[in-house]
Amino acid sequence: MEQILNLIKSRLERPSTAFSRLNATVAELGIDEIRTFLTDQTMDRWNRIKVLKIGRYTIEELLELKNGTAEMPDTETFKDILQFSLSNIQIISVESEGRTFEAYVKLIMLDPDGITIRGLSLGGNLTSCRAIHASIYNNREVYVTDLLNGTVKEYRSNFHYRRIEEVQGKVCHTFLLPRNAIVQEYNYECMNADVSNRAHPDRILISRGDDITEVAGQFLAQKYSLPRTSDWANLYLSLLPADKWCELELIKTDMVGESGNLRAIIIRSMQESEVLEVINAAIIKGDLNVFSEIGEAAVLTEGMTTEDYLRVNAEIITKKIDTYLKPLYDGHTYAQFLGMTNRVCLPAQARSVMGVLTVLKFLNSCFLVGDMGSGKTQMSLSAIFAILRRRMESGAPDGISVLITAPAITIPKWATSEIPKILGSQKIITTIINSTEDALRYVAKVKGYNPNTSERTPYKVPKGYIHFVLVSTDRMKLAANKFVLAAHWDHIKQVWRCPDCHQPLRCPKAKANESDLLATWSDGVESPIYPPSKEQMKTARKSKLIDVNNLPRNFVKRYTDHIRSFECSCHLKKTKKNKLKEKSKDEKVERKRHATLVRPALKSRGEDRNKPRWMIAEIFQRHLRNHFQVGIFDEIQQMKASDSGRGMSFHKIMWSCRKSLFLTGTLTNGTSSSIQSTLWRSDPQPLIDEGFNHKTSKEQWAKKYGVLESITYMDDKAAGVLGRSSNRVTERVIIKEKAGIAPQLVARHLLHKSIFLELADLNIPLVQLKEEPVIVPLDPEHQDAYRKFHDELEAVCKDLQPILKSKAWSQFNPATLNYASQPQREVEVNFYDDEGDLLRSVKAPKFPAEYLTATERRLIEDVKADLSENRGSIIFTHYTGIYGTNQRIQRILANEGVQAEILDVKTTSSLGRFEWLEKQREIGTKVLIMNQTLVQVGLDLLEYPSLNFWQLNDDINVVRQASRRAWRIGQPRECKVRYYVSADTQQMKQFQRLMSRRISALLVEGRIERSDRIAQYAQESASGLTRELASSLSAAELTETWKSAAERDMDMNLTIVSETDYKQSISEAFERLTAETKRLCGYVEKDEIDQVISFTAEETQSTKSHPSSLTSPQTKHLYGELDLFSFNYEIEIVKTKKRGSNEIISKEQIAFNF
């Protein structure tokens, strides 16, 4: 108490100024009066001391301020008042619109300059806290007043805060955090700094107590890719120079509460080289120990590449990985349900399924990446079956709903072939959504809408059933056939008006500074060119044929492409129901674009000939949120684009699924941005934590996780020519992404939720696959005509390039490629300028229709040879439609007595291709002609082991996938893939480009190393050196290099057998491997159980008397001869029970790893 009185003595002041020179004496007398009152409370003494001022308030005022009453206190209450008079209570107040807002200060975080506020914690009512937050962005000066002594301190705002608030009753706790203390904000600033080549911002770290050293160490480890072990990370902060970090001053009031032990530091921006220099110095000095206590040290010698280091130290690295990294699933345990499916998984597939189940247990999405033919459909459906059985054992009263999205060509295969064969058809419900009506009917069924009654009976999947809902990726993206403008036409003012507020609309093409530019007729309507006249309007009104947009019915023939950009701000006005959220000035206010001024065209109004439709994905998103337990998304690589219709519909339909399983054979195309949108849609939070958002560009993404190439074009003639009013030299810089993915991308966003499976892991034999480039020289007359046409067209393209830019070359490849393969067709290339005037024309000589090129003769010869061996053949084309390539091949084959059928978009719909192919198989069609893109995914063409690429697609992924349609598990015939190329033509250069891209893809996939001989042909850039290198290859060299690349494209560990041995090998392999899966799962067939139960009583008694009878021939194959439990293993048996019941349902199976 004496300590408190001594502090009060310094604050005592007599109210009367007459005693100003006797402050010390008065203070001493006041303290004596207080001491006396503490021992003897009388009203007389209270009247003498209550006027004493302690700081800003008298004792009586302090009593009223704290307790709300001025009555004489008792001893304990008086002690509390004295203690309260010494409290550190600070308030911050602001004035706005004639009102004063006050809040209590809990904590102030100051910059090293002692004036600038880095962070601020407040407490008060919600209105005051938000008003103060807004004021800090409006005014540089911030004034804080000590409530008890009245002192005022001035601080400064840096306008860089993020408001975090929590409301408890009537009290709002607000923390204005420094933006650079928030992970997402800091990473976002760093990303923007990288794009603009600026230094990264300083980082502020906040932690409780002594944890600040550990937090700083982990930040430095993550930021500069340093080791994260605690013995190193806890030392990083102390190793930094004093000018690279400092602790921030925290002014804490008595209201700070739980935040009283906070500490904050600021780490200055540093280059990676600076940090590494500090670390190297610490290692040399011995402050950081580089010697591991576990295992031997790795070998690193001068001149080692990364590949050399990994190869030499593979065993050491493996041991350390096993020590420090524990997998979620170790591959030793299997669910019993995996042995119960109609078609049982192979052991490698079962391990992948268990991996999928483990990932989905902790996360909402999982990537299943497998080679073509590895059984991704089998694994995904087996995982669904396991989820169902686990749900049944948990006592759930219903089954599960599963969404499957896949390319349209594979939907019938999923529904009629894969699902019944893998799971059986007894407890399976399958629904295919083909249209908007189908989607609405399913929604009505789920919601329980009944048009005949008002009662709703929501649909539930029956217990033990799986309800599969299949939607094709091509159908789910389809929105309305066309849109019409819903704005009203003002024929008097000749402007478009909003149908809600009737205000004139702004021109959709107007710039930001052209706010007064209004939308006219041509902004919304393309045909007719002119709006209706007064006579037409008068006639329409008299006939009552005025549409809702104030135009004569069916007057508009075609709207412009800008109608979806029409918008009105009337819907943004504040209302009682929907108030715009207030945002601070430093936050970019983004207004969402509403398409309220367009609507789908209606058949009932004569605006469209087709019935209305809407996007299936959006219907599911809006009405079936989290309806499906699992969503299976097949061929996810086709939905990777952020701005495509498939990508947007994929984003929407995912909202209807609780868990997502992505199937793909090509997770990326080699560039980091190819996985960006998929990662964002599957799990955006980790990306948000790193500073990314939905507007992050490919360049920003590749800056961190990929490889960017910057090309600066400078004109030699312009060297030394400067700007008119400055010294700036104009340069053209192009930034583009190259193939390459940072290991951090895989480690942070893929490895923990991806299952990888290669074809060789299945241990299933395959027949031989042979790829052969067929390079055929043209006939002399054809070669002369082609060379003349090629050279003339190339010269014209070069001449017109300065005028037409890249458009000058748009027809070069199609014209030259098709003239090399089809000179019987008239080829004429015309060049037009932007106004439609003809500039130049190049025409090639036309050959007779009956003329067969050398390549056509070779194709006929090969097809006949295949037919003589009873081998089916498919001929892949690319340029169809107006080129008539399919019809030409069908005709020349028919002339040679070979009947062939054509599959194209006119033959059948995408959904009907599977049935069409099945029909051709049944009737025995041996030769098919089709565009390779129609069957690049999802189909097994086992009846056609010979694939002939008559023309090539420039996308190497399409070529690779189409070439594997026949070479799959179950193919008994040797597979041949032929690529027909006309020598010394543009086809030769196209084939060289594809070979280069294939080798690049193999490098990215890790199938070949940089040291490999063929790696020199990888197309890593469009440099002239690469082009010259490819052009220098002869036909023989090109053929040999392609064959080498094809060999690398197959796993070297695959088991290859001959045609004669294949049937027996595949049968034995499946029998052995499926039995192994059942053994690992602990599943015993029912007939085997019945066999054991059917023992006679004598046999049973004999078994009791002679335990050795368990090894009898009847039971030996069931139990074996090993006593597994005699091994010294710790075995944990987990019991599963029903909810609310003690009844044990089953026990988890145990797999023994020997």
PDB file of C-alpha atoms in Angstrom, residues 448-627:
ATOM      1  CA  GLY A 448     -39.200 -33.937 -53.045  1.00  0.00           C
ATOM      2  CA  TYR A 449     -41.368 -31.627 -55.152  1.00  0.00           C
ATOM      3  CA  ASN A 450     -44.713 -33.179 -56.076  1.00  0.00           C
ATOM      4  CA  PRO A 451     -46.823 -31.216 -58.585  1.00  0.00           C
ATOM      5  CA  ASN A 452     -50.002 -32.953 -57.385  1.00  0.00           C
ATOM      6  CA  THR A 453     -49.624 -32.205 -53.663  1.00  0.00           C
ATOM      7  CA  SER A 454     -48.054 -29.512 -51.525  1.00  0.00           C
ATOM      8  CA  GLU A 455     -46.200 -32.070 -49.445  1.00  0.00           C
ATOM      9  CA  ARG A 456     -42.501 -32.540 -49.949  1.00  0.00           C
ATOM     10  CA  THR A 457     -40.833 -35.923 -49.541  1.00  0.00           C
ATOM     11  CA  PRO A 458     -37.091 -35.485 -50.156  1.00  0.00           C
ATOM     12  CA  TYR A 459     -35.436 -38.360 -51.980  1.00  0.00           C
ATOM     13  CA  LYS A 460     -32.913 -40.522 -50.165  1.00  0.00           C
ATOM     14  CA  VAL A 461     -30.826 -43.221 -51.762  1.00  0.00           C
ATOM     15  CA  PRO A 462     -31.944 -46.614 -50.395  1.00  0.00           C
ATOM     16  CA  LYS A 463     -29.660 -48.184 -47.841  1.00  0.00           C
ATOM     17  CA  GLY A 464     -26.864 -50.174 -49.419  1.00  0.00           C
ATOM     18  CA  TYR A 465     -27.321 -48.552 -52.845  1.00  0.00           C
ATOM     19  CA  ILE A 466     -25.099 -46.261 -54.874  1.00  0.00           C
ATOM     20  CA  HIS A 467     -26.888 -43.736 -57.066  1.00  0.00           C
ATOM     21  CA  PHE A 468     -24.601 -42.668 -59.903  1.00  0.00           C
ATOM     22  CA  VAL A 469     -25.492 -39.422 -61.697  1.00  0.00           C
ATOM     23  CA  LEU A 470     -23.548 -39.056 -64.940  1.00  0.00           C
ATOM     24  CA  VAL A 471     -23.080 -35.750 -66.766  1.00  0.00           C
ATOM     25  CA  SER A 472     -20.858 -35.216 -69.784  1.00  0.00           C
ATOM     26  CA  THR A 473     -18.386 -32.361 -69.726  1.00  0.00           C
ATOM     27  CA  ASP A 474     -19.762 -31.201 -73.080  1.00  0.00           C
ATOM     28  CA  ARG A 475     -23.363 -31.005 -71.878  1.00  0.00           C
ATOM     29  CA  MET A 476     -22.859 -29.542 -68.407  1.00  0.00           C
ATOM     30  CA  LYS A 477     -21.325 -26.332 -69.845  1.00  0.00           C
ATOM     31  CA  LEU A 478     -24.139 -25.478 -72.254  1.00  0.00           C
ATOM     32  CA  ALA A 479     -26.033 -22.325 -71.272  1.00  0.00           C
ATOM     33  CA  ALA A 480     -28.804 -20.648 -73.252  1.00  0.00           C
ATOM     34  CA  ASN A 481     -28.672 -21.008 -77.047  1.00  0.00           C
ATOM     35  CA  LYS A 482     -28.552 -17.232 -77.306  1.00  0.00           C
ATOM     36  CA  PHE A 483     -29.246 -14.135 -75.252  1.00  0.00           C
ATOM     37  CA  VAL A 484     -31.380 -11.096 -75.946  1.00  0.00           C
ATOM     38  CA  LEU A 485     -31.075  -7.596 -74.538  1.00  0.00           C
ATOM     39  CA  ALA A 486     -33.655  -6.885 -71.842  1.00  0.00           C
ATOM     40  CA  ALA A 487     -33.176  -3.111 -71.937  1.00  0.00           C
ATOM     41  CA  HIS A 488     -35.988  -0.858 -73.205  1.00  0.00           C
ATOM     42  CA  TRP A 489     -35.558   1.079 -76.436  1.00  0.00           C
ATOM     43  CA  ASP A 490     -36.447   4.772 -76.239  1.00  0.00           C
ATOM     44  CA  HIS A 491     -37.427   5.609 -79.824  1.00  0.00           C
ATOM     45  CA  ILE A 492     -37.771   9.305 -78.991  1.00  0.00           C
ATOM     46  CA  LYS A 493     -34.332   9.873 -77.396  1.00  0.00           C
ATOM     47  CA  GLN A 494     -32.817   7.023 -79.461  1.00  0.00           C
ATOM     48  CA  VAL A 495     -31.118   5.444 -76.426  1.00  0.00           C
ATOM     49  CA  TRP A 496     -31.380   2.213 -74.433  1.00  0.00           C
ATOM     50  CA  ARG A 497     -32.888   2.497 -70.937  1.00  0.00           C
ATOM     51  CA  CYS A 498     -32.747   0.308 -67.848  1.00  0.00           C
ATOM     52  CA  PRO A 499     -35.996  -1.676 -67.392  1.00  0.00           C
ATOM     53  CA  ASP A 500     -35.837  -1.107 -63.598  1.00  0.00           C
ATOM     54  CA  CYS A 501     -34.974   2.577 -63.127  1.00  0.00           C
ATOM     55  CA  HIS A 502     -35.611   3.707 -66.735  1.00  0.00           C
ATOM     56  CA  GLN A 503     -32.367   5.689 -66.754  1.00  0.00           C
ATOM     57  CA  PRO A 504     -30.283   5.835 -69.964  1.00  0.00           C
ATOM     58  CA  LEU A 505     -27.632   3.157 -70.130  1.00  0.00           C
ATOM     59  CA  ARG A 506     -23.958   3.837 -70.578  1.00  0.00           C
ATOM     60  CA  CYS A 507     -22.303   2.650 -73.763  1.00  0.00           C
ATOM     61  CA  PRO A 508     -20.659  -0.749 -73.085  1.00  0.00           C
ATOM     62  CA  LYS A 509     -17.629   0.281 -75.156  1.00  0.00           C
ATOM     63  CA  ALA A 510     -17.168   3.608 -73.321  1.00  0.00           C
ATOM     64  CA  LYS A 511     -13.878   4.217 -71.548  1.00  0.00           C
ATOM     65  CA  ALA A 512     -13.565   5.204 -67.894  1.00  0.00           C
ATOM     66  CA  ASN A 513     -13.467   8.936 -68.698  1.00  0.00           C
ATOM     67  CA  GLU A 514     -16.509   8.738 -71.021  1.00  0.00           C
ATOM     68  CA  SER A 515     -19.236   8.375 -68.413  1.00  0.00           C
ATOM     69  CA  ASP A 516     -21.637  10.558 -70.389  1.00  0.00           C
ATOM     70  CA  LEU A 517     -21.457   8.383 -73.539  1.00  0.00           C
ATOM     71  CA  LEU A 518     -24.851   6.664 -73.829  1.00  0.00           C
ATOM     72  CA  ALA A 519     -25.731   3.393 -75.523  1.00  0.00           C
ATOM     73  CA  THR A 520     -27.366   3.787 -78.923  1.00  0.00           C
ATOM     74  CA  TRP A 521     -29.025   1.331 -81.322  1.00  0.00           C
ATOM     75  CA  SER A 522     -25.799   0.014 -82.870  1.00  0.00           C
ATOM     76  CA  ASP A 523     -24.369  -0.813 -79.444  1.00  0.00           C
ATOM     77  CA  GLY A 524     -27.078  -3.416 -78.887  1.00  0.00           C
ATOM     78  CA  VAL A 525     -28.347  -4.509 -82.293  1.00  0.00           C
ATOM     79  CA  GLU A 526     -26.375  -5.731 -85.277  1.00  0.00           C
ATOM     80  CA  SER A 527     -29.309  -6.439 -87.595  1.00  0.00           C
ATOM     81  CA  PRO A 528     -31.274  -4.532 -88.719  1.00  0.00           C
ATOM     82  CA  ILE A 529     -28.888  -1.633 -88.945  1.00  0.00           C
ATOM     83  CA  TYR A 530     -31.502   1.038 -88.224  1.00  0.00           C
ATOM     84  CA  PRO A 531     -34.084   1.219 -85.409  1.00  0.00           C
ATOM     85  CA  PRO A 532     -37.839   1.070 -86.164  1.00  0.00           C
ATOM     86  CA  SER A 533     -39.376   4.179 -87.657  1.00  0.00           C
ATOM     87  CA  LYS A 534     -42.292   6.075 -86.140  1.00  0.00           C
ATOM     88  CA  GLU A 535     -44.649   4.437 -88.627  1.00  0.00           C
ATOM     89  CA  GLN A 536     -43.436   0.978 -87.699  1.00  0.00           C
ATOM     90  CA  MET A 537     -43.848   1.737 -83.987  1.00  0.00           C
ATOM     91  CA  LYS A 538     -47.345   3.131 -84.584  1.00  0.00           C
ATOM     92  CA  THR A 539     -48.394   0.074 -86.594  1.00  0.00           C
ATOM     93  CA  ALA A 540     -47.010  -2.322 -83.957  1.00  0.00           C
ATOM     94  CA  ARG A 541     -48.884  -0.541 -81.151  1.00  0.00           C
ATOM     95  CA  LYS A 542     -52.111  -0.562 -83.097  1.00  0.00           C
ATOM     96  CA  SER A 543     -51.703  -4.294 -83.741  1.00  0.00           C
ATOM     97  CA  LYS A 544     -50.648  -4.897 -80.107  1.00  0.00           C
ATOM     98  CA  LEU A 545     -47.393  -6.460 -81.274  1.00  0.00           C
ATOM     99  CA  ILE A 546     -45.034  -4.533 -79.004  1.00  0.00           C
ATOM    100  CA  ASP A 547     -42.551  -6.662 -77.086  1.00  0.00           C
ATOM    101  CA  VAL A 548     -41.472  -6.028 -73.507  1.00  0.00           C
ATOM    102  CA  ASN A 549     -38.377  -4.200 -74.744  1.00  0.00           C
ATOM    103  CA  ASN A 550     -40.609  -1.597 -76.431  1.00  0.00           C
ATOM    104  CA  LEU A 551     -39.833  -2.854 -79.941  1.00  0.00           C
ATOM    105  CA  PRO A 552     -42.074  -4.432 -82.581  1.00  0.00           C
ATOM    106  CA  ARG A 553     -42.252  -8.180 -82.151  1.00  0.00           C
ATOM    107  CA  ASN A 554     -39.460 -10.081 -83.938  1.00  0.00           C
ATOM    108  CA  PHE A 555     -37.982  -6.820 -85.198  1.00  0.00           C
ATOM    109  CA  VAL A 556     -34.435  -7.572 -84.011  1.00  0.00           C
ATOM    110  CA  LYS A 557     -32.717 -10.239 -86.101  1.00  0.00           C
ATOM    111  CA  ARG A 558     -29.342 -10.290 -84.383  1.00  0.00           C
ATOM    112  CA  TYR A 559     -27.908  -8.653 -81.276  1.00  0.00           C
ATOM    113  CA  THR A 560     -24.285  -7.548 -80.966  1.00  0.00           C
ATOM    114  CA  ASP A 561     -21.668  -9.332 -78.926  1.00  0.00           C
ATOM    115  CA  HIS A 562     -21.626  -6.423 -76.455  1.00  0.00           C
ATOM    116  CA  ILE A 563     -25.070  -6.929 -74.920  1.00  0.00           C
ATOM    117  CA  ARG A 564     -23.688  -8.880 -71.964  1.00  0.00           C
ATOM    118  CA  SER A 565     -21.607  -5.813 -71.108  1.00  0.00           C
ATOM    119  CA  PHE A 566     -24.678  -3.649 -70.606  1.00  0.00           C
ATOM    120  CA  GLU A 567     -25.124  -2.772 -66.935  1.00  0.00           C
ATOM    121  CA  CYS A 568     -26.888  -0.264 -64.749  1.00  0.00           C
ATOM    122  CA  SER A 569     -25.829   0.938 -61.301  1.00  0.00           C
ATOM    123  CA  CYS A 570     -29.371   1.147 -59.938  1.00  0.00           C
ATOM    124  CA  HIS A 571     -29.057  -2.251 -58.271  1.00  0.00           C
ATOM    125  CA  LEU A 572     -26.044  -0.979 -56.338  1.00  0.00           C
ATOM    126  CA  LYS A 573     -27.985   1.652 -54.389  1.00  0.00           C
ATOM    127  CA  LYS A 574     -28.196   1.127 -50.645  1.00  0.00           C
ATOM    128  CA  THR A 575     -31.375  -0.404 -49.348  1.00  0.00           C
ATOM    129  CA  LYS A 576     -32.483  -1.562 -45.938  1.00  0.00           C
ATOM    130  CA  LYS A 577     -32.204  -5.180 -46.967  1.00  0.00           C
ATOM    131  CA  ASN A 578     -28.937  -4.956 -48.853  1.00  0.00           C
ATOM    132  CA  LYS A 579     -26.387  -2.395 -47.772  1.00  0.00           C
ATOM    133  CA  LEU A 580     -23.040  -2.153 -49.452  1.00  0.00           C
ATOM    134  CA  LYS A 581     -20.222  -3.087 -47.156  1.00  0.00           C
ATOM    135  CA  GLU A 582     -17.978  -0.208 -46.246  1.00  0.00           C
ATOM    136  CA  LYS A 583     -14.423  -0.745 -47.313  1.00  0.00           C
ATOM    137  CA  SER A 584     -11.328   1.165 -46.370  1.00  0.00           C
ATOM    138  CA  LYS A 585      -9.705   3.429 -48.926  1.00  0.00           C
ATOM    139  CA  ASP A 586      -6.705   1.233 -49.452  1.00  0.00           C
ATOM    140  CA  GLU A 587      -8.862  -1.721 -50.429  1.00  0.00           C
ATOM    141  CA  LYS A 588      -9.848  -1.971 -54.052  1.00  0.00           C
ATOM    142  CA  VAL A 589     -13.609  -1.864 -54.274  1.00  0.00           C
ATOM    143  CA  GLU A 590     -14.615  -4.475 -56.824  1.00  0.00           C
ATOM    144  CA  ARG A 591     -18.107  -4.336 -58.236  1.00  0.00           C
ATOM    145  CA  LYS A 592     -19.365  -7.644 -59.441  1.00  0.00           C
ATOM    146  CA  ARG A 593     -20.705  -7.512 -62.972  1.00  0.00           C
ATOM    147  CA  HIS A 594     -24.371  -8.438 -63.060  1.00  0.00           C
ATOM    148  CA  ALA A 595     -25.837  -9.724 -66.324  1.00  0.00           C
ATOM    149  CA  THR A 596     -29.305  -8.455 -65.398  1.00  0.00           C
ATOM    150  CA  LEU A 597     -29.773  -6.623 -68.681  1.00  0.00           C
ATOM    151  CA  VAL A 598     -29.662  -9.773 -70.815  1.00  0.00           C
ATOM    152  CA  ARG A 599     -31.849 -12.850 -70.631  1.00  0.00           C
ATOM    153  CA  PRO A 600     -32.091 -16.156 -72.490  1.00  0.00           C
ATOM    154  CA  ALA A 601     -34.027 -16.076 -75.721  1.00  0.00           C
ATOM    155  CA  LEU A 602     -37.479 -17.650 -75.440  1.00  0.00           C
ATOM    156  CA  LYS A 603     -39.133 -19.879 -78.017  1.00  0.00           C
ATOM    157  CA  SER A 604     -42.577 -18.719 -76.828  1.00  0.00           C
ATOM    158  CA  ARG A 605     -41.750 -15.169 -77.946  1.00  0.00           C
ATOM    159  CA  GLY A 606     -40.342 -16.221 -81.280  1.00  0.00           C
ATOM    160  CA  GLU A 607     -36.805 -15.297 -80.262  1.00  0.00           C
ATOM    161  CA  ASP A 608     -35.374 -18.778 -80.702  1.00  0.00           C
ATOM    162  CA  ARG A 609     -36.306 -21.912 -82.601  1.00  0.00           C
ATOM    163  CA  ASN A 610     -35.024 -24.243 -79.882  1.00  0.00           C
ATOM    164  CA  LYS A 611     -36.527 -24.924 -76.485  1.00  0.00           C
ATOM    165  CA  PRO A 612     -34.955 -23.041 -73.559  1.00  0.00           C
ATOM    166  CA  ARG A 613     -31.994 -24.559 -71.789  1.00  0.00           C
ATOM    167  CA  TRP A 614     -29.607 -23.601 -69.036  1.00  0.00           C
ATOM    168  CA  MET A 615     -26.250 -24.705 -67.710  1.00  0.00           C
ATOM    169  CA  ILE A 616     -26.570 -28.044 -65.904  1.00  0.00           C
ATOM    170  CA  ALA A 617     -23.525 -27.208 -63.783  1.00  0.00           C
ATOM    171  CA  GLU A 618     -25.140 -24.011 -62.509  1.00  0.00           C
ATOM    172  CA  ILE A 619     -28.439 -25.782 -61.751  1.00  0.00           C
ATOM    173  CA  PHE A 620     -26.564 -28.288 -59.591  1.00  0.00           C
ATOM    174  CA  GLN A 621     -24.516 -25.513 -57.991  1.00  0.00           C
ATOM    175  CA  ARG A 622     -27.583 -23.520 -56.960  1.00  0.00           C
ATOM    176  CA  HIS A 623     -29.983 -26.294 -55.974  1.00  0.00           C
ATOM    177  CA  LEU A 624     -27.826 -29.270 -54.937  1.00  0.00           C
ATOM    178  CA  ARG A 625     -25.110 -27.717 -52.792  1.00  0.00           C
ATOM    179  CA  ASN A 626     -23.074 -30.539 -51.146  1.00  0.00           C
ATOM    180  CA  HIS A 627     -25.642 -33.095 -52.326  1.00  0.00           C
TER     181      HIS A 627
END
